Amino acid sequence: MSTCINCVWEEFSLPLKRFIKKRVANKQDAEDIFQEIFLKIHKNIGSVMNEDRLHAWIFRIAHNTVKDYYRRNNLKLESTDLGEDLESSTAEETSANTEIASCLKIMVDSLPETYKQAILLTEFQSMTQNELSEKLGISLSGAKSRVQRGRKMLKEMLLGCCQLEIDSRGNIIDYKHKSSECKYC
């Protein structure tokens, strides 16, 4: 792939700064996160096989880096912050992920309460499984089990509903509903 890092910098630096600024109040931390994201992009840009998916790849790096920041600093990330994409994205680039995210929201809400709670706390509020076990007053293995079962249920619901096309990094490229009768989508 022939993507130049300077071109990526020019196209993504402002949208990335806005993305981070919305999620991180401390200006210095936001700047550090921004530099960390571009370091990761620079080191791994050669691994991007499909230039059409560059935007999604960069967003995933940004999303994960912000999430890591919250974990490292024992802060809570609001679940509403997770579904937003970079402001410069086009509808075409994000439509599959956005639509599947809407379905997943409904699927999470339909989980039995114990699994729903475990998924919401670990996946959307960046709580570790150890913290989950302490908060719920259950063993660590019990917390891990709830998270694993919740994830498995979500996967079964999603794959029962949709046929997904996923790239090598796990991003949803495209999907097709298996039935027009899906109660989640």
PDB file of C-alpha atoms in Angstrom, residues 99-108 110 153-164 175-185:
ATOM      1  CA  GLU A  99     -26.089  -0.066  11.771  1.00  0.00           C
ATOM      2  CA  ILE A 100     -24.602  -3.114  13.478  1.00  0.00           C
ATOM      3  CA  ALA A 101     -23.877  -0.989  16.574  1.00  0.00           C
ATOM      4  CA  SER A 102     -27.577  -0.064  16.696  1.00  0.00           C
ATOM      5  CA  CYS A 103     -28.501  -3.731  16.510  1.00  0.00           C
ATOM      6  CA  LEU A 104     -25.984  -4.608  19.231  1.00  0.00           C
ATOM      7  CA  LYS A 105     -27.457  -1.975  21.540  1.00  0.00           C
ATOM      8  CA  ILE A 106     -30.842  -3.676  21.281  1.00  0.00           C
ATOM      9  CA  MET A 107     -29.223  -7.094  21.681  1.00  0.00           C
ATOM     10  CA  VAL A 108     -27.384  -6.031  24.853  1.00  0.00           C
ATOM     11  CA  SER A 110     -32.325  -8.022  25.587  1.00  0.00           C
ATOM     12  CA  MET A 153     -24.960 -14.750  23.627  1.00  0.00           C
ATOM     13  CA  LEU A 154     -24.372 -11.493  21.750  1.00  0.00           C
ATOM     14  CA  LYS A 155     -22.337 -13.287  19.105  1.00  0.00           C
ATOM     15  CA  GLU A 156     -25.065 -15.908  18.649  1.00  0.00           C
ATOM     16  CA  MET A 157     -27.747 -13.205  18.382  1.00  0.00           C
ATOM     17  CA  LEU A 158     -25.702 -11.231  15.861  1.00  0.00           C
ATOM     18  CA  LEU A 159     -24.743 -14.213  13.716  1.00  0.00           C
ATOM     19  CA  GLY A 160     -28.319 -15.501  13.892  1.00  0.00           C
ATOM     20  CA  CYS A 161     -29.516 -12.183  12.551  1.00  0.00           C
ATOM     21  CA  CYS A 162     -26.837 -11.133  10.072  1.00  0.00           C
ATOM     22  CA  GLN A 163     -24.203 -12.525   7.773  1.00  0.00           C
ATOM     23  CA  LEU A 164     -21.085 -10.422   8.398  1.00  0.00           C
ATOM     24  CA  TYR A 175     -23.367  -7.325   6.292  1.00  0.00           C
ATOM     25  CA  LYS A 176     -26.605  -8.838   5.058  1.00  0.00           C
ATOM     26  CA  HIS A 177     -29.695  -9.547   7.113  1.00  0.00           C
ATOM     27  CA  LYS A 178     -30.562 -13.241   7.077  1.00  0.00           C
ATOM     28  CA  SER A 179     -34.240 -12.410   7.466  1.00  0.00           C
ATOM     29  CA  SER A 180     -36.454  -9.370   7.319  1.00  0.00           C
ATOM     30  CA  GLU A 181     -38.066 -10.649  10.532  1.00  0.00           C
ATOM     31  CA  CYS A 182     -35.065  -9.886  12.791  1.00  0.00           C
ATOM     32  CA  LYS A 183     -36.274  -8.534  16.116  1.00  0.00           C
ATOM     33  CA  TYR A 184     -33.005  -6.640  16.743  1.00  0.00           C
ATOM     34  CA  CYS A 185     -32.428  -4.810  13.479  1.00  0.00           C
TER      35      CYS A 185
END
